PDB file of C-alpha atoms in Angstrom:
ATOM      1  CA  MET A   1     147.633  41.647  -5.464  1.00  0.00           C
ATOM      2  CA  SER A   2     144.926  44.295  -5.615  1.00  0.00           C
ATOM      3  CA  ILE A   3     144.209  46.375  -2.534  1.00  0.00           C
ATOM      4  CA  PRO A   4     140.661  45.707  -1.297  1.00  0.00           C
ATOM      5  CA  GLU A   5     138.324  48.665  -1.533  1.00  0.00           C
ATOM      6  CA  LYS A   6     137.471  50.419   1.704  1.00  0.00           C
ATOM      7  CA  PRO A   7     133.813  50.151   2.733  1.00  0.00           C
ATOM      8  CA  ALA A   8     131.665  53.226   2.132  1.00  0.00           C
ATOM      9  CA  LEU A   9     130.630  55.387   5.082  1.00  0.00           C
ATOM     10  CA  GLN A  10     128.176  58.284   4.863  1.00  0.00           C
ATOM     11  CA  LEU A  11     128.928  61.014   7.407  1.00  0.00           C
ATOM     12  CA  LEU A  12     126.176  63.392   8.509  1.00  0.00           C
ATOM     13  CA  ILE A  13     127.865  66.194  10.438  1.00  0.00           C
ATOM     14  CA  ALA A  14     125.561  68.276  12.609  1.00  0.00           C
ATOM     15  CA  ALA A  15     125.582  72.071  12.481  1.00  0.00           C
ATOM     16  CA  PRO A  16     125.718  73.980  14.727  1.00  0.00           C
ATOM     17  CA  ARG A  17     128.352  72.027  16.657  1.00  0.00           C
ATOM     18  CA  GLY A  18     131.460  72.748  18.684  1.00  0.00           C
ATOM     19  CA  PHE A  19     132.467  76.058  20.206  1.00  0.00           C
ATOM     20  CA  CYS A  20     129.773  78.457  21.373  1.00  0.00           C
ATOM     21  CA  ALA A  21     130.255  82.187  21.916  1.00  0.00           C
ATOM     22  CA  GLY A  22     130.803  81.759  25.666  1.00  0.00           C
ATOM     23  CA  VAL A  23     133.569  79.198  25.143  1.00  0.00           C
ATOM     24  CA  ASP A  24     135.199  81.315  22.424  1.00  0.00           C
ATOM     25  CA  ARG A  25     135.191  84.288  24.791  1.00  0.00           C
ATOM     26  CA  ALA A  26     136.624  82.337  27.745  1.00  0.00           C
ATOM     27  CA  ILE A  27     139.514  80.912  25.729  1.00  0.00           C
ATOM     28  CA  ARG A  28     140.252  84.330  24.226  1.00  0.00           C
ATOM     29  CA  ILE A  29     140.346  85.867  27.718  1.00  0.00           C
ATOM     30  CA  VAL A  30     143.101  83.447  28.763  1.00  0.00           C
ATOM     31  CA  GLU A  31     145.060  84.044  25.551  1.00  0.00           C
ATOM     32  CA  LEU A  32     144.801  87.824  25.850  1.00  0.00           C
ATOM     33  CA  ALA A  33     145.716  87.715  29.551  1.00  0.00           C
ATOM     34  CA  ILE A  34     148.907  85.866  28.612  1.00  0.00           C
ATOM     35  CA  GLU A  35     149.652  88.446  25.902  1.00  0.00           C
ATOM     36  CA  LYS A  36     149.030  91.352  28.269  1.00  0.00           C
ATOM     37  CA  HIS A  37     150.578  90.065  31.500  1.00  0.00           C
ATOM     38  CA  GLY A  38     153.071  87.488  30.262  1.00  0.00           C
ATOM     39  CA  THR A  39     153.372  84.006  31.703  1.00  0.00           C
ATOM     40  CA  PRO A  40     152.281  82.437  33.850  1.00  0.00           C
ATOM     41  CA  VAL A  41     148.578  83.230  34.009  1.00  0.00           C
ATOM     42  CA  TYR A  42     146.674  81.097  36.495  1.00  0.00           C
ATOM     43  CA  VAL A  43     143.219  79.676  35.767  1.00  0.00           C
ATOM     44  CA  ARG A  44     140.934  78.443  38.535  1.00  0.00           C
ATOM     45  CA  HIS A  45     139.469  75.140  37.323  1.00  0.00           C
ATOM     46  CA  GLU A  46     139.429  74.081  33.684  1.00  0.00           C
ATOM     47  CA  ILE A  47     138.560  77.171  31.642  1.00  0.00           C
ATOM     48  CA  VAL A  48     136.137  74.922  29.715  1.00  0.00           C
ATOM     49  CA  HIS A  49     135.603  71.173  29.917  1.00  0.00           C
ATOM     50  CA  ASN A  50     137.900  70.002  27.143  1.00  0.00           C
ATOM     51  CA  LYS A  51     141.339  68.422  27.582  1.00  0.00           C
ATOM     52  CA  TYR A  52     142.605  69.538  24.159  1.00  0.00           C
ATOM     53  CA  VAL A  53     141.735  73.163  24.920  1.00  0.00           C
ATOM     54  CA  VAL A  54     143.255  73.009  28.405  1.00  0.00           C
ATOM     55  CA  ASP A  55     146.454  71.372  27.127  1.00  0.00           C
ATOM     56  CA  THR A  56     146.754  73.961  24.324  1.00  0.00           C
ATOM     57  CA  LEU A  57     146.434  76.853  26.780  1.00  0.00           C
ATOM     58  CA  ARG A  58     148.831  75.167  29.197  1.00  0.00           C
ATOM     59  CA  ALA A  59     151.404  75.011  26.411  1.00  0.00           C
ATOM     60  CA  LYS A  60     150.987  78.793  25.961  1.00  0.00           C
ATOM     61  CA  GLY A  61     151.689  79.482  29.613  1.00  0.00           C
ATOM     62  CA  ALA A  62     148.436  78.958  31.539  1.00  0.00           C
ATOM     63  CA  ILE A  63     148.587  77.112  34.856  1.00  0.00           C
ATOM     64  CA  PHE A  64     145.373  75.414  35.968  1.00  0.00           C
ATOM     65  CA  VAL A  65     144.608  75.049  39.668  1.00  0.00           C
ATOM     66  CA  GLU A  66     141.602  73.868  41.631  1.00  0.00           C
ATOM     67  CA  GLU A  67     141.478  76.521  44.327  1.00  0.00           C
ATOM     68  CA  LEU A  68     142.430  80.167  44.676  1.00  0.00           C
ATOM     69  CA  ASP A  69     144.909  79.514  47.489  1.00  0.00           C
ATOM     70  CA  GLU A  70     147.120  77.722  44.934  1.00  0.00           C
ATOM     71  CA  VAL A  71     147.609  81.020  43.075  1.00  0.00           C
ATOM     72  CA  PRO A  72     150.811  82.834  44.176  1.00  0.00           C
ATOM     73  CA  GLU A  73     150.960  86.538  44.898  1.00  0.00           C
ATOM     74  CA  GLY A  74     151.435  88.992  42.041  1.00  0.00           C
ATOM     75  CA  VAL A  75     150.119  86.914  39.135  1.00  0.00           C
ATOM     76  CA  PRO A  76     146.763  87.247  37.349  1.00  0.00           C
ATOM     77  CA  VAL A  77     144.056  84.600  37.698  1.00  0.00           C
ATOM     78  CA  VAL A  78     141.156  83.802  35.378  1.00  0.00           C
ATOM     79  CA  PHE A  79     137.853  82.328  36.590  1.00  0.00           C
ATOM     80  CA  SER A  80     136.376  79.619  34.359  1.00  0.00           C
ATOM     81  CA  ALA A  81     133.438  79.936  31.960  1.00  0.00           C
ATOM     82  CA  HIS A  82     131.189  77.983  34.347  1.00  0.00           C
ATOM     83  CA  GLY A  83     131.085  80.784  36.922  1.00  0.00           C
ATOM     84  CA  VAL A  84     132.243  80.951  40.533  1.00  0.00           C
ATOM     85  CA  PRO A  85     130.631  81.635  43.907  1.00  0.00           C
ATOM     86  CA  LYS A  86     130.796  85.256  45.083  1.00  0.00           C
ATOM     87  CA  SER A  87     133.290  84.212  47.733  1.00  0.00           C
ATOM     88  CA  VAL A  88     135.976  83.561  45.084  1.00  0.00           C
ATOM     89  CA  PRO A  89     136.353  87.104  43.633  1.00  0.00           C
ATOM     90  CA  THR A  90     135.981  88.451  47.174  1.00  0.00           C
ATOM     91  CA  ALA A  91     138.916  86.291  48.293  1.00  0.00           C
ATOM     92  CA  ALA A  92     140.925  87.429  45.248  1.00  0.00           C
ATOM     93  CA  GLN A  93     140.257  91.075  46.129  1.00  0.00           C
ATOM     94  CA  ASP A  94     141.243  90.461  49.746  1.00  0.00           C
ATOM     95  CA  ARG A  95     144.594  89.108  48.536  1.00  0.00           C
ATOM     96  CA  GLY A  96     145.080  91.923  46.045  1.00  0.00           C
ATOM     97  CA  LEU A  97     145.096  89.546  43.083  1.00  0.00           C
ATOM     98  CA  THR A  98     144.377  90.739  39.556  1.00  0.00           C
ATOM     99  CA  TYR A  99     141.538  88.584  38.274  1.00  0.00           C
ATOM    100  CA  LEU A 100     139.571  88.215  35.061  1.00  0.00           C
ATOM    101  CA  ASP A 101     136.111  86.666  35.077  1.00  0.00           C
ATOM    102  CA  ALA A 102     135.523  84.435  32.036  1.00  0.00           C
ATOM    103  CA  THR A 103     132.054  83.370  33.209  1.00  0.00           C
ATOM    104  CA  CYS A 104     129.750  82.893  30.232  1.00  0.00           C
ATOM    105  CA  PRO A 105     127.423  85.920  30.054  1.00  0.00           C
ATOM    106  CA  LEU A 106     124.433  83.565  29.873  1.00  0.00           C
ATOM    107  CA  VAL A 107     125.507  81.991  33.179  1.00  0.00           C
ATOM    108  CA  SER A 108     126.022  85.468  34.644  1.00  0.00           C
ATOM    109  CA  LYS A 109     122.435  86.260  33.615  1.00  0.00           C
ATOM    110  CA  VAL A 110     121.222  83.328  35.722  1.00  0.00           C
ATOM    111  CA  HIS A 111     123.326  84.595  38.653  1.00  0.00           C
ATOM    112  CA  ARG A 112     121.659  88.004  38.479  1.00  0.00           C
ATOM    113  CA  GLN A 113     118.208  86.426  38.225  1.00  0.00           C
ATOM    114  CA  ALA A 114     118.935  84.394  41.353  1.00  0.00           C
ATOM    115  CA  GLU A 115     119.941  87.533  43.251  1.00  0.00           C
ATOM    116  CA  ARG A 116     116.779  89.373  42.174  1.00  0.00           C
ATOM    117  CA  LEU A 117     114.501  86.489  43.130  1.00  0.00           C
ATOM    118  CA  VAL A 118     116.036  86.161  46.588  1.00  0.00           C
ATOM    119  CA  ALA A 119     115.842  89.939  47.082  1.00  0.00           C
ATOM    120  CA  ALA A 120     112.127  89.664  46.254  1.00  0.00           C
ATOM    121  CA  GLY A 121     111.733  87.040  48.976  1.00  0.00           C
ATOM    122  CA  ARG A 122     111.245  84.005  46.762  1.00  0.00           C
ATOM    123  CA  HIS A 123     112.742  80.565  47.344  1.00  0.00           C
ATOM    124  CA  ILE A 124     114.514  79.267  44.220  1.00  0.00           C
ATOM    125  CA  VAL A 125     114.187  75.799  42.768  1.00  0.00           C
ATOM    126  CA  PHE A 126     117.352  75.236  40.738  1.00  0.00           C
ATOM    127  CA  ILE A 127     117.221  72.501  38.104  1.00  0.00           C
ATOM    128  CA  GLY A 128     120.708  71.110  37.559  1.00  0.00           C
ATOM    129  CA  HIS A 129     123.292  68.433  38.341  1.00  0.00           C
ATOM    130  CA  ALA A 130     124.862  68.220  41.793  1.00  0.00           C
ATOM    131  CA  GLY A 131     128.569  68.997  41.821  1.00  0.00           C
ATOM    132  CA  HIS A 132     128.715  70.682  38.407  1.00  0.00           C
ATOM    133  CA  PRO A 133     130.807  73.894  38.567  1.00  0.00           C
ATOM    134  CA  GLU A 134     127.943  75.966  37.154  1.00  0.00           C
ATOM    135  CA  VAL A 135     125.621  74.734  39.903  1.00  0.00           C
ATOM    136  CA  ILE A 136     128.213  75.426  42.595  1.00  0.00           C
ATOM    137  CA  GLY A 137     128.781  78.911  41.181  1.00  0.00           C
ATOM    138  CA  THR A 138     125.077  79.738  41.043  1.00  0.00           C
ATOM    139  CA  PHE A 139     124.390  78.502  44.575  1.00  0.00           C
ATOM    140  CA  GLY A 140     127.274  80.701  45.668  1.00  0.00           C
ATOM    141  CA  GLN A 141     125.429  83.845  44.521  1.00  0.00           C
ATOM    142  CA  VAL A 142     122.741  83.650  47.209  1.00  0.00           C
ATOM    143  CA  PRO A 143     122.585  82.981  50.961  1.00  0.00           C
ATOM    144  CA  GLU A 144     122.679  79.370  52.104  1.00  0.00           C
ATOM    145  CA  GLY A 145     119.207  77.846  52.189  1.00  0.00           C
ATOM    146  CA  ALA A 146     117.782  80.249  49.598  1.00  0.00           C
ATOM    147  CA  MET A 147     117.918  77.646  46.831  1.00  0.00           C
ATOM    148  CA  THR A 148     116.982  73.961  46.491  1.00  0.00           C
ATOM    149  CA  LEU A 149     118.573  71.694  43.874  1.00  0.00           C
ATOM    150  CA  ILE A 150     116.212  69.572  41.762  1.00  0.00           C
ATOM    151  CA  GLU A 151     117.935  67.018  39.502  1.00  0.00           C
ATOM    152  CA  ASP A 152     115.040  65.064  38.016  1.00  0.00           C
ATOM    153  CA  VAL A 153     111.287  64.473  37.959  1.00  0.00           C
ATOM    154  CA  ALA A 154     111.467  62.390  41.154  1.00  0.00           C
ATOM    155  CA  ASP A 155     113.061  65.321  42.997  1.00  0.00           C
ATOM    156  CA  ALA A 156     110.348  67.599  41.624  1.00  0.00           C
ATOM    157  CA  GLU A 157     107.649  65.231  42.884  1.00  0.00           C
ATOM    158  CA  ASN A 158     109.212  65.085  46.359  1.00  0.00           C
ATOM    159  CA  PHE A 159     109.986  68.785  46.764  1.00  0.00           C
ATOM    160  CA  ALA A 160     108.119  70.274  49.744  1.00  0.00           C
ATOM    161  CA  PRO A 161     108.670  74.048  50.030  1.00  0.00           C
ATOM    162  CA  ALA A 162     107.762  75.982  53.136  1.00  0.00           C
ATOM    163  CA  ASP A 163     105.606  78.360  51.068  1.00  0.00           C
ATOM    164  CA  PRO A 164     104.417  76.786  47.779  1.00  0.00           C
ATOM    165  CA  THR A 165     102.981  80.129  46.650  1.00  0.00           C
ATOM    166  CA  ASN A 166     106.304  81.959  46.801  1.00  0.00           C
ATOM    167  CA  ILE A 167     108.813  79.974  44.721  1.00  0.00           C
ATOM    168  CA  ALA A 168     110.566  80.369  41.379  1.00  0.00           C
ATOM    169  CA  PHE A 169     112.743  78.120  39.255  1.00  0.00           C
ATOM    170  CA  LEU A 170     116.005  78.597  37.382  1.00  0.00           C
ATOM    171  CA  THR A 171     118.056  76.064  35.419  1.00  0.00           C
ATOM    172  CA  GLN A 172     121.625  75.086  34.673  1.00  0.00           C
ATOM    173  CA  THR A 173     122.276  76.324  31.134  1.00  0.00           C
ATOM    174  CA  THR A 174     123.636  73.046  29.694  1.00  0.00           C
ATOM    175  CA  LEU A 175     120.793  70.634  30.448  1.00  0.00           C
ATOM    176  CA  SER A 176     118.730  68.492  28.111  1.00  0.00           C
ATOM    177  CA  VAL A 177     115.833  70.557  26.788  1.00  0.00           C
ATOM    178  CA  ASP A 178     113.516  67.518  26.963  1.00  0.00           C
ATOM    179  CA  ASP A 179     114.517  66.484  30.474  1.00  0.00           C
ATOM    180  CA  THR A 180     114.167  70.020  31.750  1.00  0.00           C
ATOM    181  CA  ALA A 181     110.724  70.297  30.154  1.00  0.00           C
ATOM    182  CA  ASP A 182     109.603  67.210  32.081  1.00  0.00           C
ATOM    183  CA  VAL A 183     110.902  68.589  35.377  1.00  0.00           C
ATOM    184  CA  VAL A 184     109.367  72.014  34.741  1.00  0.00           C
ATOM    185  CA  ALA A 185     106.014  70.434  33.835  1.00  0.00           C
ATOM    186  CA  THR A 186     106.060  68.509  37.114  1.00  0.00           C
ATOM    187  CA  LEU A 187     106.841  71.625  39.123  1.00  0.00           C
ATOM    188  CA  GLN A 188     104.157  73.660  37.351  1.00  0.00           C
ATOM    189  CA  ARG A 189     101.562  70.942  37.921  1.00  0.00           C
ATOM    190  CA  ARG A 190     102.379  70.733  41.625  1.00  0.00           C
ATOM    191  CA  PHE A 191     102.941  74.470  42.156  1.00  0.00           C
ATOM    192  CA  PRO A 192     100.824  76.511  39.725  1.00  0.00           C
ATOM    193  CA  ALA A 193     102.118  79.786  41.204  1.00  0.00           C
ATOM    194  CA  ILE A 194     105.790  79.003  40.547  1.00  0.00           C
ATOM    195  CA  GLN A 195     107.553  81.886  38.781  1.00  0.00           C
ATOM    196  CA  THR A 196     109.099  81.049  35.412  1.00  0.00           C
ATOM    197  CA  PRO A 197     112.359  82.658  34.223  1.00  0.00           C
ATOM    198  CA  ARG A 198     112.266  85.175  31.365  1.00  0.00           C
ATOM    199  CA  PRO A 199     113.424  83.922  28.935  1.00  0.00           C
ATOM    200  CA  ASP A 200     114.143  80.211  29.332  1.00  0.00           C
ATOM    201  CA  ASP A 201     117.619  79.754  30.824  1.00  0.00           C
ATOM    202  CA  ILE A 202     118.835  76.849  28.691  1.00  0.00           C
ATOM    203  CA  CYS A 203     121.322  78.603  26.456  1.00  0.00           C
ATOM    204  CA  TYR A 204     120.922  79.024  22.710  1.00  0.00           C
ATOM    205  CA  ALA A 205     124.009  76.892  22.008  1.00  0.00           C
ATOM    206  CA  THR A 206     122.762  73.953  24.088  1.00  0.00           C
ATOM    207  CA  SER A 207     119.322  74.115  22.439  1.00  0.00           C
ATOM    208  CA  ASN A 208     120.775  74.444  18.931  1.00  0.00           C
ATOM    209  CA  ARG A 209     123.201  71.547  19.310  1.00  0.00           C
ATOM    210  CA  GLN A 210     120.507  69.280  20.690  1.00  0.00           C
ATOM    211  CA  ALA A 211     118.125  70.235  17.862  1.00  0.00           C
ATOM    212  CA  ALA A 212     120.862  69.517  15.305  1.00  0.00           C
ATOM    213  CA  VAL A 213     121.390  66.033  16.751  1.00  0.00           C
ATOM    214  CA  LYS A 214     117.651  65.361  16.695  1.00  0.00           C
ATOM    215  CA  SER A 215     117.510  66.371  13.035  1.00  0.00           C
ATOM    216  CA  ILE A 216     120.020  63.738  11.920  1.00  0.00           C
ATOM    217  CA  ALA A 217     119.799  60.961  14.530  1.00  0.00           C
ATOM    218  CA  SER A 218     116.937  59.112  12.851  1.00  0.00           C
ATOM    219  CA  MET A 219     118.905  59.046   9.581  1.00  0.00           C
ATOM    220  CA  CYS A 220     121.998  57.533  11.230  1.00  0.00           C
ATOM    221  CA  ASP A 221     122.917  53.993  12.259  1.00  0.00           C
ATOM    222  CA  ALA A 222     125.080  55.448  15.048  1.00  0.00           C
ATOM    223  CA  MET A 223     126.388  58.774  16.344  1.00  0.00           C
ATOM    224  CA  LEU A 224     129.677  59.995  17.757  1.00  0.00           C
ATOM    225  CA  VAL A 225     129.791  63.032  20.040  1.00  0.00           C
ATOM    226  CA  ILE A 226     133.162  64.702  20.550  1.00  0.00           C
ATOM    227  CA  GLY A 227     133.439  66.089  24.050  1.00  0.00           C
ATOM    228  CA  ALA A 228     134.664  65.504  27.583  1.00  0.00           C
ATOM    229  CA  PRO A 229     132.944  63.133  30.031  1.00  0.00           C
ATOM    230  CA  ASN A 230     132.665  66.030  32.529  1.00  0.00           C
ATOM    231  CA  SER A 231     131.069  68.296  29.891  1.00  0.00           C
ATOM    232  CA  SER A 232     127.368  68.421  30.718  1.00  0.00           C
ATOM    233  CA  ASN A 233     126.264  69.669  27.299  1.00  0.00           C
ATOM    234  CA  SER A 234     128.290  66.949  25.528  1.00  0.00           C
ATOM    235  CA  VAL A 235     126.843  64.151  27.666  1.00  0.00           C
ATOM    236  CA  ARG A 236     123.363  65.516  26.971  1.00  0.00           C
ATOM    237  CA  LEU A 237     124.003  65.248  23.195  1.00  0.00           C
ATOM    238  CA  VAL A 238     124.641  61.518  23.609  1.00  0.00           C
ATOM    239  CA  GLU A 239     121.389  61.203  25.543  1.00  0.00           C
ATOM    240  CA  VAL A 240     119.462  63.132  22.880  1.00  0.00           C
ATOM    241  CA  ALA A 241     120.688  60.757  20.151  1.00  0.00           C
ATOM    242  CA  GLU A 242     119.874  57.688  22.239  1.00  0.00           C
ATOM    243  CA  ARG A 243     116.419  59.059  22.994  1.00  0.00           C
ATOM    244  CA  GLU A 244     115.858  59.112  19.222  1.00  0.00           C
ATOM    245  CA  GLY A 245     116.761  55.411  19.138  1.00  0.00           C
ATOM    246  CA  THR A 246     120.275  55.861  17.736  1.00  0.00           C
ATOM    247  CA  PRO A 247     123.276  54.249  19.470  1.00  0.00           C
ATOM    248  CA  ALA A 248     125.736  56.997  20.476  1.00  0.00           C
ATOM    249  CA  ARG A 249     129.164  57.268  22.029  1.00  0.00           C
ATOM    250  CA  LEU A 250     131.087  60.131  23.611  1.00  0.00           C
ATOM    251  CA  ILE A 251     134.760  60.358  22.638  1.00  0.00           C
ATOM    252  CA  GLN A 252     137.363  62.983  23.510  1.00  0.00           C
ATOM    253  CA  ARG A 253     139.687  62.466  20.541  1.00  0.00           C
ATOM    254  CA  ALA A 254     139.759  60.428  17.329  1.00  0.00           C
ATOM    255  CA  ASP A 255     142.192  57.981  18.950  1.00  0.00           C
ATOM    256  CA  ASP A 256     139.487  57.071  21.487  1.00  0.00           C
ATOM    257  CA  LEU A 257     137.275  55.634  18.747  1.00  0.00           C
ATOM    258  CA  ASP A 258     136.546  51.913  19.038  1.00  0.00           C
ATOM    259  CA  PHE A 259     135.992  50.800  15.451  1.00  0.00           C
ATOM    260  CA  GLY A 260     133.993  47.873  16.787  1.00  0.00           C
ATOM    261  CA  PHE A 261     131.235  50.374  17.545  1.00  0.00           C
ATOM    262  CA  LEU A 262     130.939  50.997  13.801  1.00  0.00           C
ATOM    263  CA  ALA A 263     130.317  47.368  12.842  1.00  0.00           C
ATOM    264  CA  GLY A 264     127.434  47.366  10.358  1.00  0.00           C
ATOM    265  CA  VAL A 265     127.237  51.175  10.330  1.00  0.00           C
ATOM    266  CA  THR A 266     126.822  52.735   6.886  1.00  0.00           C
ATOM    267  CA  THR A 267     125.599  56.181   7.999  1.00  0.00           C
ATOM    268  CA  LEU A 268     127.338  57.835  10.948  1.00  0.00           C
ATOM    269  CA  GLY A 269     126.328  61.067  12.628  1.00  0.00           C
ATOM    270  CA  ILE A 270     128.981  63.336  14.126  1.00  0.00           C
ATOM    271  CA  THR A 271     128.680  66.339  16.410  1.00  0.00           C
ATOM    272  CA  ALA A 272     130.778  68.127  19.017  1.00  0.00           C
ATOM    273  CA  GLY A 273     129.915  69.646  22.368  1.00  0.00           C
ATOM    274  CA  ALA A 274     130.150  73.387  22.946  1.00  0.00           C
ATOM    275  CA  SER A 275     133.647  73.062  24.456  1.00  0.00           C
ATOM    276  CA  ALA A 276     135.133  70.971  21.620  1.00  0.00           C
ATOM    277  CA  PRO A 277     137.093  72.747  18.844  1.00  0.00           C
ATOM    278  CA  GLU A 278     136.467  72.037  15.157  1.00  0.00           C
ATOM    279  CA  ILE A 279     139.983  70.645  14.763  1.00  0.00           C
ATOM    280  CA  LEU A 280     138.850  67.569  16.715  1.00  0.00           C
ATOM    281  CA  VAL A 281     135.996  67.008  14.245  1.00  0.00           C
ATOM    282  CA  ARG A 282     138.445  67.137  11.335  1.00  0.00           C
ATOM    283  CA  GLU A 283     140.789  64.810  13.202  1.00  0.00           C
ATOM    284  CA  LEU A 284     137.962  62.274  13.569  1.00  0.00           C
ATOM    285  CA  VAL A 285     136.970  62.493   9.897  1.00  0.00           C
ATOM    286  CA  GLU A 286     140.617  61.920   8.935  1.00  0.00           C
ATOM    287  CA  ARG A 287     140.826  58.815  11.122  1.00  0.00           C
ATOM    288  CA  LEU A 288     137.596  57.431   9.682  1.00  0.00           C
ATOM    289  CA  SER A 289     138.910  58.010   6.160  1.00  0.00           C
ATOM    290  CA  GLN A 290     141.746  55.583   6.891  1.00  0.00           C
ATOM    291  CA  ARG A 291     139.225  52.743   7.188  1.00  0.00           C
ATOM    292  CA  PHE A 292     136.341  53.926   5.017  1.00  0.00           C
ATOM    293  CA  THR A 293     135.581  55.707   1.792  1.00  0.00           C
ATOM    294  CA  ILE A 294     133.941  58.811   3.183  1.00  0.00           C
ATOM    295  CA  ASP A 295     130.956  60.707   1.787  1.00  0.00           C
ATOM    296  CA  GLU A 296     130.670  63.748   4.026  1.00  0.00           C
ATOM    297  CA  GLN A 297     127.599  65.984   4.356  1.00  0.00           C
ATOM    298  CA  GLU A 298     126.976  68.846   6.773  1.00  0.00           C
ATOM    299  CA  VAL A 299     123.370  69.194   7.952  1.00  0.00           C
ATOM    300  CA  GLU A 300     122.692  72.722   9.194  1.00  0.00           C
ATOM    301  CA  THR A 301     119.583  73.411  11.268  1.00  0.00           C
ATOM    302  CA  ASN A 302     120.490  76.858  12.569  1.00  0.00           C
ATOM    303  CA  ARG A 303     123.137  79.524  11.974  1.00  0.00           C
ATOM    304  CA  GLU A 304     124.647  81.130  15.052  1.00  0.00           C
ATOM    305  CA  THR A 305     125.742  84.765  15.015  1.00  0.00           C
ATOM    306  CA  VAL A 306     126.025  85.393  18.770  1.00  0.00           C
ATOM    307  CA  SER A 307     129.169  87.030  20.142  1.00  0.00           C
ATOM    308  CA  PHE A 308     130.037  88.361  23.593  1.00  0.00           C
ATOM    309  CA  LYS A 309     132.152  91.349  24.589  1.00  0.00           C
ATOM    310  CA  LEU A 310     135.481  90.861  26.312  1.00  0.00           C
ATOM    311  CA  PRO A 311     136.029  92.193  29.857  1.00  0.00           C
ATOM    312  CA  ARG A 312     137.161  95.801  30.184  1.00  0.00           C
ATOM    313  CA  GLY A 313     140.922  96.075  29.945  1.00  0.00           C
ATOM    314  CA  LEU A 314     141.245  93.263  27.421  1.00  0.00           C
ATOM    315  CA  GLU A 315     139.406  94.838  24.486  1.00  0.00           C
ATOM    316  CA  ALA A 316     142.437  96.929  23.540  1.00  0.00           C
ATOM    317  CA  ALA A 317     144.626  93.836  23.462  1.00  0.00           C
ATOM    318  CA  ALA A 318     142.216  91.963  21.194  1.00  0.00           C
TER     319      ALA A 318
END
């Protein structure tokens, strides 16, 4: 009996995809801290939003906790790439803890902008998602009441500042470029004097990954995005594909794939959020190859060359 031929499947793999420079740096900080200080090294919150990455670092000796008071005396602690309120490093200093800040430098830039705007007497409109660690960290840079969270166009329409002539806006770095543009346009229409950040705060990696998805979505019958459900930039990639009219699903690992989603699909787009390592892309392609005859093509829309310096004290260990 002859073995039936596997159906053909064209894969269009978006580039850039996967790890950004901020994620690379954060993971390396944990690895180097373990090399320098030995185990365990504590990490407050997930270093980045990806279970595979967290589990890999845990296997190397990292212990992940939610709050600083779970960190025992005499061991180093790393703060996640999303950033933390000022109260967290202050509390670490008060306890005499050695800490390393793995906040993405692009998030740190937003923190400094927030401080400068408040020092200049402006009220900040912050465009972001309630409860996201980056939002919590940014709000924690300024006094309570100095910043108002705007999540969508409806919030922008309803916002009523005390002094409409003295406001500025900042944004969470991992938002949808299109959605943010709509919110910003609403704010600028209602408040012509609103101060705009220099440059735009949506990070290069978020913009590039969304542009890469846009470039292939219309050529695909469906798209798969590898990333965590609590990863803002990964969820936005799904939304970008769907906005282009292409059905899309978010999966964390190849084993999460429901092959029923691929019924009738002959061209499949694949990308990965900024916290997802390339090994998970290869894992997915391997799983697909068990059911299909794969024709794989990478579609590159931009080449990233950004890198960020490590914190002082870790460069020598690198």
